[in-house]
Short mmCIF file of C-alpha atoms in Angstrom, two decimals:
data_model
loop_
_atom_site.label_atom_id
_atom_site.label_comp_id
_atom_site.label_asym_id
_atom_site.label_seq_id
_atom_site.Cartn_x
_atom_site.Cartn_y
_atom_site.Cartn_z
CA MET Q 1 83.80 20.26 84.13
CA ARG Q 2 83.92 22.68 81.22
CA ASN Q 3 81.46 24.95 83.08
CA LEU Q 4 83.59 24.88 86.21
CA LEU Q 5 86.66 25.85 84.23
CA LEU Q 6 84.73 28.68 82.64
CA ILE Q 7 83.67 30.00 86.06
CA LEU Q 8 87.25 29.84 87.33
CA VAL Q 9 88.55 31.71 84.29
CA ILE Q 10 85.90 34.42 84.72
CA PHE Q 11 86.72 34.73 88.43
CA ALA Q 12 90.45 35.04 87.68
CA CYS Q 13 89.72 37.74 85.09
CA ILE Q 14 87.60 39.70 87.57
CA CYS Q 15 90.37 39.53 90.17
CA ALA Q 16 93.01 40.56 87.63
CA ALA Q 17 90.89 43.49 86.55
CA GLY Q 18 90.73 44.73 90.13
CA CYS Q 19 87.01 44.17 90.63
CA ILE Q 20 87.82 42.45 93.94
CA SER Q 21 90.38 44.96 95.17
CA ASP Q 22 92.12 45.90 98.39
CA PRO Q 23 90.12 48.88 99.77
CA TYR Q 24 93.24 50.09 101.61
CA ALA Q 25 95.63 49.97 98.66
CA GLU Q 26 94.98 53.57 97.62
CA ILE Q 27 95.30 55.07 101.11
CA ASP Q 28 98.54 57.04 101.31
CA TRP Q 29 99.15 57.09 105.07
CA PRO Q 30 102.49 55.65 106.16
CA LEU Q 31 102.72 54.58 109.81
CA THR Q 32 106.15 54.62 111.44
CA LEU Q 33 106.78 52.11 114.20
CA VAL Q 34 109.85 52.64 116.37
CA GLY Q 35 111.16 49.85 118.58
CA ALA Q 36 112.83 50.27 121.96
CA ASP Q 37 116.19 49.86 120.22
CA GLY Q 38 115.42 52.75 117.86
CA ASN Q 39 114.85 50.61 114.79
CA GLU Q 40 112.08 51.90 112.57
CA LYS Q 41 109.60 50.16 110.33
CA VAL Q 42 107.23 52.01 108.02
CA MET Q 43 103.97 50.26 107.14
CA THR Q 44 101.13 51.12 104.79
CA VAL Q 45 97.50 50.88 105.84
CA SER Q 46 97.16 47.98 103.44
CA GLU Q 47 100.03 46.12 105.13
CA ILE Q 48 98.48 46.76 108.54
CA ALA Q 49 95.11 45.52 107.30
CA SER Q 50 96.74 42.30 106.12
CA LEU Q 51 97.94 41.46 109.66
CA PRO Q 52 95.79 39.19 111.86
CA SER Q 53 92.95 41.43 113.00
CA VAL Q 54 90.31 41.56 115.70
CA ASN Q 55 86.76 42.77 115.47
CA GLY Q 56 84.38 43.96 118.17
CA ASN Q 57 82.53 46.86 119.75
CA GLY Q 58 83.81 50.42 119.90
CA TYR Q 59 82.06 53.12 121.89
CA ALA Q 60 83.72 56.16 123.46
CA VAL Q 61 82.91 59.30 125.40
CA SER Q 62 84.81 62.57 125.33
CA THR Q 63 85.92 64.45 128.44
CA VAL Q 64 82.81 66.64 128.15
CA GLY Q 65 80.38 63.76 127.75
CA ILE Q 66 79.93 63.53 123.98
CA LYS Q 67 79.43 59.89 122.98
CA TYR Q 68 80.95 58.47 119.80
CA GLY Q 69 79.52 55.21 118.49
CA PRO Q 70 78.62 52.47 118.97
CA TYR Q 71 80.60 51.08 116.06
CA ASN Q 72 81.66 47.67 114.95
CA ILE Q 73 85.41 48.18 114.75
CA THR Q 74 88.27 46.28 113.18
CA GLY Q 75 91.99 46.62 113.74
CA VAL Q 76 95.19 45.14 115.08
CA PRO Q 77 95.81 44.95 118.85
CA LEU Q 78 98.52 47.52 119.62
CA ILE Q 79 100.52 45.00 121.62
CA GLU Q 80 100.63 42.66 118.63
CA LEU Q 81 101.33 45.41 116.12
CA LEU Q 82 104.42 46.36 118.11
CA ASN Q 83 105.84 42.88 117.59
CA GLN Q 84 106.79 44.26 114.17
CA VAL Q 85 109.57 46.21 115.94
CA GLY Q 86 110.63 43.80 118.66
CA GLY Q 87 107.59 43.94 120.95
CA VAL Q 88 106.76 45.92 124.07
CA HIS Q 89 107.50 44.71 127.58
CA GLU Q 90 106.65 45.48 131.20
CA GLY Q 91 108.06 48.82 132.36
CA GLN Q 92 108.06 50.31 128.85
CA THR Q 93 105.72 53.01 127.59
CA VAL Q 94 104.17 53.44 124.16
CA HIS Q 95 104.02 56.96 122.68
CA VAL Q 96 101.34 57.34 120.03
CA SER Q 97 101.66 60.48 117.87
CA ALA Q 98 99.26 61.94 115.37
CA ALA Q 99 99.57 64.01 112.24
CA ASP Q 100 97.91 66.98 113.99
CA GLY Q 101 100.67 67.21 116.60
CA TYR Q 102 98.86 65.25 119.30
CA LEU Q 103 100.62 62.75 121.57
CA TRP Q 104 99.33 60.24 124.09
CA VAL Q 105 101.29 57.76 126.18
CA PHE Q 106 100.10 54.26 127.08
CA SER Q 107 101.49 51.97 129.74
CA TYR Q 108 102.29 48.34 129.04
CA GLU Q 109 99.43 47.37 131.35
CA GLN Q 110 96.97 49.47 129.36
CA LEU Q 111 97.96 47.67 126.16
CA LEU Q 112 97.01 44.45 127.96
CA GLY Q 113 93.57 45.94 128.63
CA GLU Q 114 94.28 46.63 132.29
CA ASP Q 115 94.16 49.97 134.09
CA LEU Q 116 91.43 51.24 131.76
CA LEU Q 117 88.02 52.55 132.77
CA CYS Q 118 84.71 51.53 131.29
CA LEU Q 119 81.32 53.11 131.76
CA ASP Q 120 77.73 52.03 131.34
CA ALA Q 121 75.12 53.76 129.17
CA ASN Q 122 74.52 56.31 131.96
CA LEU Q 123 78.25 57.06 132.08
CA LYS Q 124 78.62 55.44 135.50
CA GLU Q 125 81.75 53.42 136.14
CA MET Q 126 81.12 49.69 135.71
CA LYS Q 127 81.87 47.70 138.85
CA ASN Q 128 82.82 44.64 136.80
CA PRO Q 129 85.05 45.95 134.04
CA ALA Q 130 84.55 44.58 130.56
CA THR Q 131 87.32 42.93 128.56
CA MET Q 132 89.07 45.74 126.73
CA THR Q 133 91.66 45.64 123.97
CA PRO Q 134 93.41 48.78 122.69
CA ILE Q 135 93.73 48.41 118.93
CA LEU Q 136 94.91 50.37 115.94
CA MET Q 137 91.61 50.64 114.12
CA TYR Q 138 91.45 50.87 110.34
CA ALA Q 139 87.81 49.96 109.71
CA ALA Q 140 84.47 50.73 111.30
CA ASP Q 141 81.14 49.21 110.37
CA GLY Q 142 82.80 47.29 107.56
CA ALA Q 143 84.37 50.23 105.73
CA PRO Q 144 87.79 51.92 105.87
CA TYR Q 145 87.79 54.38 108.76
CA PRO Q 146 87.19 57.87 107.31
CA TYR Q 147 89.63 60.75 107.64
CA ASP Q 148 87.00 63.15 109.01
CA ASP Q 149 86.48 60.86 112.00
CA GLY Q 150 90.22 60.50 112.71
CA GLY Q 151 91.16 57.85 110.16
CA PRO Q 152 92.61 56.10 108.35
CA LEU Q 153 94.37 54.90 111.53
CA ARG Q 154 92.98 55.61 114.98
CA VAL Q 155 93.58 54.06 118.38
CA ALA Q 156 90.38 52.60 119.82
CA THR Q 157 89.47 50.54 122.84
CA MET Q 158 87.61 47.47 121.63
CA THR Q 159 85.26 45.56 123.90
CA ALA Q 160 83.82 42.11 123.40
CA GLU Q 161 80.57 43.16 125.07
CA PRO Q 162 78.26 45.74 123.45
CA ASP Q 163 77.18 49.04 125.05
CA VAL Q 164 80.38 49.45 127.05
CA ILE Q 165 81.65 53.01 126.85
CA THR Q 166 85.39 53.67 127.06
CA GLU Q 167 87.56 56.74 127.66
CA GLY Q 168 87.67 58.83 124.48
CA SER Q 169 90.96 60.45 125.49
CA LEU Q 170 92.73 57.24 124.49
CA TRP Q 171 91.20 57.18 121.01
CA VAL Q 172 94.05 59.05 119.29
CA LYS Q 173 93.05 60.23 115.81
CA TRP Q 174 95.21 60.31 112.68
CA VAL Q 175 97.94 58.08 114.12
CA ASP Q 176 101.15 58.27 112.10
CA ARG Q 177 103.89 57.21 114.56
CA ILE Q 178 104.13 54.77 117.45
CA GLU Q 179 107.29 54.58 119.57
CA ILE Q 180 108.31 52.22 122.35
CA HIS Q 181 110.22 53.98 125.14
CA GLY Q 182 112.16 52.58 128.06
CA MET G 1 43.13 79.38 79.92
CA ASP G 2 40.79 77.20 81.91
CA LYS G 3 40.76 76.58 85.66
CA ARG G 4 43.04 73.55 85.38
CA GLY G 5 45.61 75.59 83.50
CA TYR G 6 45.73 78.29 86.21
CA LEU G 7 45.98 75.61 88.88
CA ALA G 8 48.86 73.95 87.08
CA ILE G 9 50.70 77.27 86.67
CA GLY G 10 50.11 78.08 90.37
CA PHE G 11 51.46 74.69 91.37
CA LEU G 12 54.54 75.16 89.20
CA ILE G 13 55.23 78.61 90.71
CA ILE G 14 55.05 77.18 94.24
CA LEU G 15 57.30 74.29 93.23
CA PHE G 16 59.83 76.64 91.62
CA THR G 17 59.83 79.07 94.54
CA ALA G 18 60.35 76.31 97.09
CA GLY G 19 63.03 74.69 94.96
CA SER G 20 64.94 77.94 94.61
CA GLY G 21 65.10 78.35 98.37
CA CYS G 22 62.72 81.30 98.74
CA ILE G 23 60.58 79.20 101.06
CA SER G 24 63.16 77.74 103.40
CA ASP G 25 63.46 76.76 107.02
CA GLU G 26 67.26 76.80 107.01
CA HIS G 27 68.99 78.43 109.97
CA THR G 28 72.23 80.33 110.11
CA VAL G 29 74.55 78.09 112.09
CA VAL G 30 76.92 79.71 114.60
CA LYS G 31 79.51 77.24 115.86
CA VAL G 32 80.63 77.86 119.44
CA VAL G 33 83.42 75.84 121.06
CA PRO G 34 83.59 76.39 124.83
CA ALA G 35 85.51 74.89 127.74
CA GLY G 36 83.70 71.99 129.42
CA SER G 37 83.06 73.93 132.64
CA LEU G 38 80.86 76.37 130.68
CA LEU G 39 78.56 73.81 129.10
CA LEU G 40 75.80 74.10 131.67
CA PRO G 41 75.41 77.90 131.54
CA LEU G 42 75.90 77.98 127.77
CA ALA G 43 73.09 75.48 127.25
CA GLU G 44 70.77 77.94 129.00
CA ILE G 45 72.14 80.95 127.11
CA GLU G 46 71.79 79.09 123.78
CA GLN G 47 68.16 78.31 124.49
CA GLU G 48 67.36 81.92 125.41
CA TYR G 49 69.16 83.29 122.35
CA GLU G 50 67.48 80.93 119.89
CA ALA G 51 64.08 81.78 121.36
CA ILE G 52 64.71 85.45 120.50
CA HIS G 53 66.45 84.67 117.18
CA PRO G 54 64.60 81.69 115.63
CA ASP G 55 66.64 82.04 112.42
CA ILE G 56 69.90 81.31 114.28
CA ASP G 57 71.13 77.87 115.31
CA ILE G 58 73.80 78.11 118.01
CA GLN G 59 75.74 74.84 117.89
CA ILE G 60 77.83 74.20 120.99
CA GLU G 61 80.67 71.68 121.01
CA GLY G 62 82.51 71.40 124.34
CA HIS G 63 86.21 70.59 124.68
CA GLY G 64 89.02 71.17 127.13
CA SER G 65 90.28 74.75 126.68
CA ILE G 66 93.43 73.81 124.75
CA GLN G 67 91.52 71.41 122.53
CA ALA G 68 88.93 74.15 121.94
CA ILE G 69 91.60 76.46 120.51
CA ARG G 70 93.23 73.63 118.54
CA GLN G 71 89.98 73.17 116.60
CA VAL G 72 90.96 76.45 114.91
CA THR G 73 94.76 76.55 115.03
CA ASP G 74 95.67 72.92 114.38
CA LEU G 75 92.59 71.35 112.83
CA HIS G 76 91.56 74.46 110.84
CA ARG G 77 87.86 73.95 111.45
CA PRO G 78 85.42 76.79 110.71
CA ILE G 79 84.54 77.95 114.24
CA ASP G 80 82.73 81.20 115.04
CA LEU G 81 83.39 81.65 118.74
CA ILE G 82 85.97 80.22 121.15
CA VAL G 83 85.40 80.44 124.92
CA VAL G 84 88.12 79.15 127.27
CA ALA G 85 88.73 78.72 130.99
CA ASP G 86 92.23 80.23 130.88
CA GLU G 87 92.62 83.66 129.30
CA SER G 88 96.39 83.20 128.81
CA LEU G 89 95.80 80.44 126.24
CA ILE G 90 94.36 82.80 123.61
CA PRO G 91 97.46 85.00 123.20
CA ASP G 92 99.75 81.99 123.70
CA MET G 93 98.13 79.88 121.00
CA MET G 94 96.22 82.23 118.68
CA TYR G 95 98.33 85.39 118.36
CA ARG G 96 100.25 83.83 115.49
CA GLU G 97 99.89 83.52 111.76
CA GLY G 98 97.57 80.93 110.30
CA PRO G 99 97.85 79.39 106.82
CA ASN G 100 96.50 82.55 105.16
CA GLY G 101 99.21 84.78 106.66
CA VAL G 102 96.90 86.42 109.20
CA ASN G 103 96.85 85.85 112.98
CA TYR G 104 94.14 83.46 114.18
CA THR G 105 93.02 86.34 116.39
CA ASP G 106 94.47 89.50 117.94
CA TRP G 107 92.08 90.09 120.80
CA TYR G 108 90.08 88.47 123.55
CA THR G 109 87.47 89.49 126.09
CA PRO G 110 87.90 88.28 129.68
CA PHE G 111 84.45 88.01 131.24
CA ALA G 112 84.26 85.74 134.28
CA ARG G 113 86.35 84.19 136.98
CA ASN G 114 86.24 80.96 138.91
CA GLU G 115 87.97 79.45 141.92
CA MET G 116 88.94 76.00 143.05
CA VAL G 117 86.86 74.41 145.82
CA LEU G 118 86.51 70.98 147.39
CA ALA G 119 83.24 69.37 146.35
CA PHE G 120 81.70 66.73 148.59
CA THR G 121 78.45 65.02 149.52
CA ASN G 122 76.62 64.25 152.74
CA ALA G 123 78.15 60.76 152.58
CA SER G 124 81.74 62.07 152.46
CA ALA G 125 83.92 61.25 155.46
CA TYR G 126 83.92 64.15 157.94
CA ALA G 127 81.34 66.04 155.85
CA ASP G 128 79.97 67.75 158.96
CA GLU G 129 83.39 68.69 160.19
CA ILE G 130 85.13 70.22 157.18
CA THR G 131 85.56 74.01 156.96
CA THR G 132 87.66 76.55 155.12
CA GLU G 133 90.01 76.55 158.10
CA ASN G 134 90.54 72.80 158.52
CA TRP G 135 90.11 71.32 155.00
CA HIS G 136 93.79 70.51 154.68
CA SER G 137 93.90 68.50 157.91
CA ILE G 138 90.74 66.60 156.91
CA LEU G 139 92.26 65.69 153.54
CA SER G 140 95.43 64.50 155.29
CA ARG G 141 93.55 61.85 157.24
CA GLU G 142 94.33 58.32 156.14
CA ASP G 143 90.73 57.25 155.64
CA VAL G 144 89.81 60.17 153.37
CA LYS G 145 89.84 59.61 149.61
CA VAL G 146 90.60 62.57 147.33
CA GLY G 147 90.05 62.93 143.59
CA PHE G 148 91.13 65.28 140.87
CA SER G 149 90.99 65.20 137.10
CA ASN G 150 93.91 64.18 134.89
CA PRO G 151 96.27 67.18 134.74
CA THR G 152 97.30 66.27 131.21
CA LEU G 153 93.70 66.35 130.00
CA ASP G 154 91.98 68.95 132.16
CA ALA G 155 93.04 72.36 133.48
CA ALA G 156 91.16 71.66 136.72
CA GLY G 157 93.54 68.73 137.23
CA TYR G 158 96.80 70.70 137.21
CA ARG G 159 95.05 73.47 139.09
CA ALA G 160 94.29 70.96 141.89
CA LEU G 161 98.01 70.26 142.15
CA LEU G 162 98.81 73.99 142.14
CA VAL G 163 96.30 74.51 144.96
CA MET G 164 97.97 71.84 147.10
CA MET G 165 101.45 73.24 146.39
CA LEU G 166 100.31 76.74 147.38
CA ALA G 167 98.51 75.42 150.45
CA GLU G 168 101.64 73.79 151.84
CA GLU G 169 103.51 77.09 151.52
CA GLN G 170 100.84 79.72 152.20
CA LEU G 171 99.10 77.89 155.05
CA ASP G 172 102.50 76.87 156.44
CA VAL G 173 101.78 73.16 156.73
CA PRO G 174 105.06 71.35 155.96
CA GLY G 175 104.53 67.98 154.29
CA LEU G 176 100.90 68.73 153.36
CA PHE G 177 101.33 68.06 149.65
CA GLY G 178 102.95 64.70 150.35
CA SER G 179 100.36 63.53 152.86
CA VAL G 180 97.38 64.44 150.64
CA ILE G 181 98.75 63.64 147.17
CA GLY G 182 102.47 62.97 146.78
CA GLU G 183 102.76 59.81 148.88
CA SER G 184 100.05 58.06 146.88
CA PHE G 185 102.48 57.64 143.99
CA ASN G 186 105.54 55.46 143.55
CA PRO G 187 107.96 57.18 143.55
CA ASP G 188 106.43 59.99 145.63
CA LEU G 189 105.58 63.25 143.86
CA ILE G 190 107.86 65.83 145.43
CA ILE G 191 107.78 69.63 145.21
CA ASN G 192 111.12 71.24 144.37
CA LYS G 193 111.50 74.51 146.26
CA THR G 194 114.06 77.17 145.38
CA ASP G 195 113.99 80.83 146.46
CA GLY G 196 110.25 80.88 147.05
CA ASP G 197 109.42 79.16 143.76
CA MET G 198 107.85 75.71 143.71
CA THR G 199 107.94 73.28 140.82
CA LEU G 200 106.40 69.87 140.45
CA GLU G 201 107.49 67.56 137.66
CA LEU G 202 104.96 64.85 136.89
CA PRO G 203 105.96 61.43 135.61
CA VAL G 204 104.98 60.34 132.09
CA LEU G 205 102.39 57.98 133.55
CA LEU G 206 100.55 59.56 136.48
CA ARG G 207 99.04 56.57 138.26
CA PRO G 208 98.29 56.49 141.98
CA GLU G 209 99.17 53.25 143.69
CA GLY G 210 96.33 50.76 144.15
CA GLY G 211 94.47 51.28 147.42
CA SER G 212 95.97 54.75 147.96
CA LYS G 213 93.90 57.76 149.00
CA VAL G 214 94.11 59.47 145.58
CA LEU G 215 92.02 58.72 142.49
CA ILE G 216 92.35 60.41 139.12
CA ARG G 217 89.75 60.50 136.37
CA ASP G 218 89.89 61.95 132.86
CA ALA G 219 87.66 64.92 133.53
CA SER G 220 85.33 66.68 135.92
CA MET G 221 82.18 64.84 134.85
CA PHE G 222 83.70 61.44 135.69
CA LEU G 223 85.08 62.76 138.97
CA MET G 224 81.67 64.09 139.99
CA SER G 225 80.14 60.70 139.16
CA LEU G 226 82.75 59.00 141.35
CA LEU G 227 82.03 61.45 144.16
CA GLU G 228 78.29 60.83 144.00
CA SER G 229 78.79 57.05 144.04
CA GLY G 230 81.01 57.27 147.13
CA GLY G 231 84.24 56.28 145.36
CA ILE G 232 85.91 59.40 146.76
CA ASP G 233 85.09 61.75 149.62
CA TYR G 234 86.34 65.03 148.16
CA ALA G 235 87.04 66.28 144.65
CA PHE G 236 88.90 69.37 143.56
CA ASP G 237 86.87 71.29 141.01
CA TYR G 238 85.65 74.74 140.03
CA LYS G 239 83.14 76.40 142.32
CA SER G 240 80.65 76.91 139.47
CA VAL G 241 80.79 73.20 138.58
CA ALA G 242 80.12 72.14 142.18
CA ILE G 243 77.16 74.52 142.35
CA GLY G 244 75.89 73.42 138.92
CA GLN G 245 75.99 69.77 140.03
CA GLY G 246 74.13 70.58 143.23
CA LEU G 247 77.02 69.39 145.38
CA ARG G 248 78.17 70.68 148.73
CA TYR G 249 81.53 72.38 148.67
CA VAL G 250 84.00 74.08 150.94
CA GLU G 251 85.76 77.24 149.83
CA LEU G 252 89.53 77.46 150.10
CA GLN G 253 91.61 80.42 151.24
CA PRO G 254 92.00 83.13 148.57
CA GLU G 255 95.78 82.79 148.64
CA VAL G 256 95.46 79.21 147.37
CA ASN G 257 92.15 78.99 145.46
CA LEU G 258 93.37 80.62 142.20
CA GLY G 259 90.30 82.84 142.26
CA ASP G 260 91.56 86.21 143.43
CA GLU G 261 93.49 88.58 141.14
CA ALA G 262 95.02 90.22 144.23
CA TYR G 263 97.05 87.04 144.82
CA ALA G 264 98.26 86.62 141.23
CA SER G 265 101.86 87.18 142.31
CA VAL G 266 101.48 84.44 144.93
CA TYR G 267 99.88 81.95 142.54
CA ASP G 268 102.67 82.21 140.00
CA ASP G 269 105.17 80.91 142.54
CA ALA G 270 103.83 77.44 141.75
CA VAL G 271 104.54 75.63 138.48
CA VAL G 272 103.57 72.15 137.30
CA TYR G 273 105.39 70.39 134.45
CA LEU G 274 103.16 67.78 132.83
CA GLY G 275 104.74 64.38 132.20
CA PHE G 276 104.73 64.78 128.44
CA GLN G 277 103.92 67.36 125.80
CA ARG G 278 100.44 66.38 124.66
CA PHE G 279 100.23 69.05 121.97
CA ALA G 280 103.03 70.10 119.62
CA THR G 281 101.72 73.68 119.71
CA ILE G 282 101.88 74.26 123.47
CA GLY G 283 104.49 73.20 126.00
CA ASN G 284 104.01 71.20 129.19
CA LYS G 285 104.58 74.03 131.71
CA ARG G 286 101.51 75.17 133.67
CA THR G 287 101.96 78.19 135.96
CA GLY G 288 99.61 79.24 138.75
CA LEU G 289 97.33 82.01 137.50
CA PRO G 290 93.90 83.34 138.51
CA VAL G 291 91.17 81.38 136.72
CA VAL G 292 89.77 83.85 134.20
CA TYR G 293 87.41 82.93 131.35
CA ALA G 294 87.81 84.63 128.00
CA ALA G 295 86.27 84.59 124.53
CA THR G 296 87.43 85.43 121.04
CA ILE G 297 86.19 85.22 117.46
CA PRO G 298 88.72 83.63 115.11
CA TYR G 299 89.83 85.74 112.15
CA ASP G 300 88.19 83.46 109.59
CA ALA G 301 84.94 82.80 111.49
CA PRO G 302 82.34 82.00 108.79
CA GLU G 303 79.56 83.84 110.65
CA ARG G 304 81.52 86.69 112.24
CA GLU G 305 78.60 89.13 112.39
CA GLU G 306 76.27 86.61 114.06
CA ALA G 307 79.09 85.48 116.38
CA GLU G 308 79.57 89.10 117.52
CA LYS G 309 75.86 89.39 118.31
CA PHE G 310 75.84 86.13 120.25
CA LEU G 311 79.04 87.11 122.11
CA THR G 312 77.41 90.35 123.26
CA PHE G 313 74.36 88.42 124.45
CA MET G 314 76.55 85.83 126.18
CA LEU G 315 78.64 88.47 127.97
CA ASP G 316 75.44 90.13 129.26
CA ALA G 317 74.18 86.75 130.49
CA PHE G 318 77.41 86.00 132.36
CA ALA G 319 77.43 89.53 133.82
CA GLU G 320 73.95 88.84 135.17
CA GLY G 321 74.95 85.36 136.38
CA GLY G 322 72.95 82.29 137.30
CA THR G 323 73.19 78.89 138.98
CA GLY G 324 76.37 77.15 137.86
CA TYR G 325 77.74 80.28 136.17
CA PRO G 326 81.31 81.38 136.93
CA ALA G 327 81.33 84.73 138.72
CA PRO G 328 81.39 87.87 136.57
CA LEU G 329 84.61 89.89 136.58
#
């Protein structure tokens, strides 16, 4: 019993000293979410990482055929993230902006994983599309997603199956604002 | 000093020399960012150049033309040579001050031209019937599927729309745009005509209706794949790309194909407004212009001298031409 208490005390001390720390706590990258009613909510990467997350395969190709990945990616499904500002509904669009002045617009159906293309290893369209989930990714291969690759927050299309290649144009880098329109 | 001593000193000298970089296999890296439609010829030119200059490593990273320029102007990456498929983009986006108070560039060299064609395969519907004279009536047929790349992502995409707008007017075929493209969307895409000018405003989400005759893909390479698998019968693309892919193609009339400088004043009658402004640094208006390729070296190119040498070599190669090369000016 005394030994168990000792272990617990040591563990508590380690936690208090920050040895088991939040790897996202130091990342200064506020994300602004804007609901259809105009209400805004600003979230830190750490707050986003504390939401229920999903984990799966991420593999993309650029419009000129450069492949990125495969990665094991972690993030929050965009459709669930937007529940923080009232949710997104059929007929609405989602405008994702980035710190470098880039903007891409998603349909409601795309957030559900529909109306997206997927390709095989030879970059041929797959006849039976994989299950795809657009997410706001904050980690890849178990580590915070690096700035040089488009982090700390990047849109990614996650697939349950490996070796499925998705459209890189949707993988918006350096995301800092997401608005619901309509 | 005995033999061992000399050997040890010799070994140390070699070690020191290698460590200090005097014996090195490092190359000078020249970073080139070209438009996607130039990747095939540039791969050949890179290989030839590096064979002559083994100390130089030409690193090519393809992007859409606007994205190519943004690598310098918005992302501030150290790039040595920019090569785009629309000469107007360089003055529009780079003739302005960067963070160090100097313009990103003040010059460009136009060097090649291209034109829009319809690529197809032997399996395409009416492949043995289509000609430069009848292409528009073939495309209008209900059972013919047509593809073009996403106008928001790829210049060839909005150029396909400009071609169809010009064709309706210049070939005097009322309703052509609607029957080939416009009626595949809900609501229909409609050309606004005023005093000889034509404008087309695209919706935020450009999605053809399911089962319609139009398919859109992100970029040329995906469109060509769809064409080869029989998903579409005809694809709008650049002539050099169709040739490079080994596809059959039909040429379009010079007054609509965006390939003839003599018709520049006709082309600019057509304007497409993209559904949203993808980049903060450039608007969403795309005007019909002849397709002219151009190159520039950014002001702060890390390897300016080597980039100038490679540019000269590249311009000579394009002037000479080859399979899949856009035509020299």
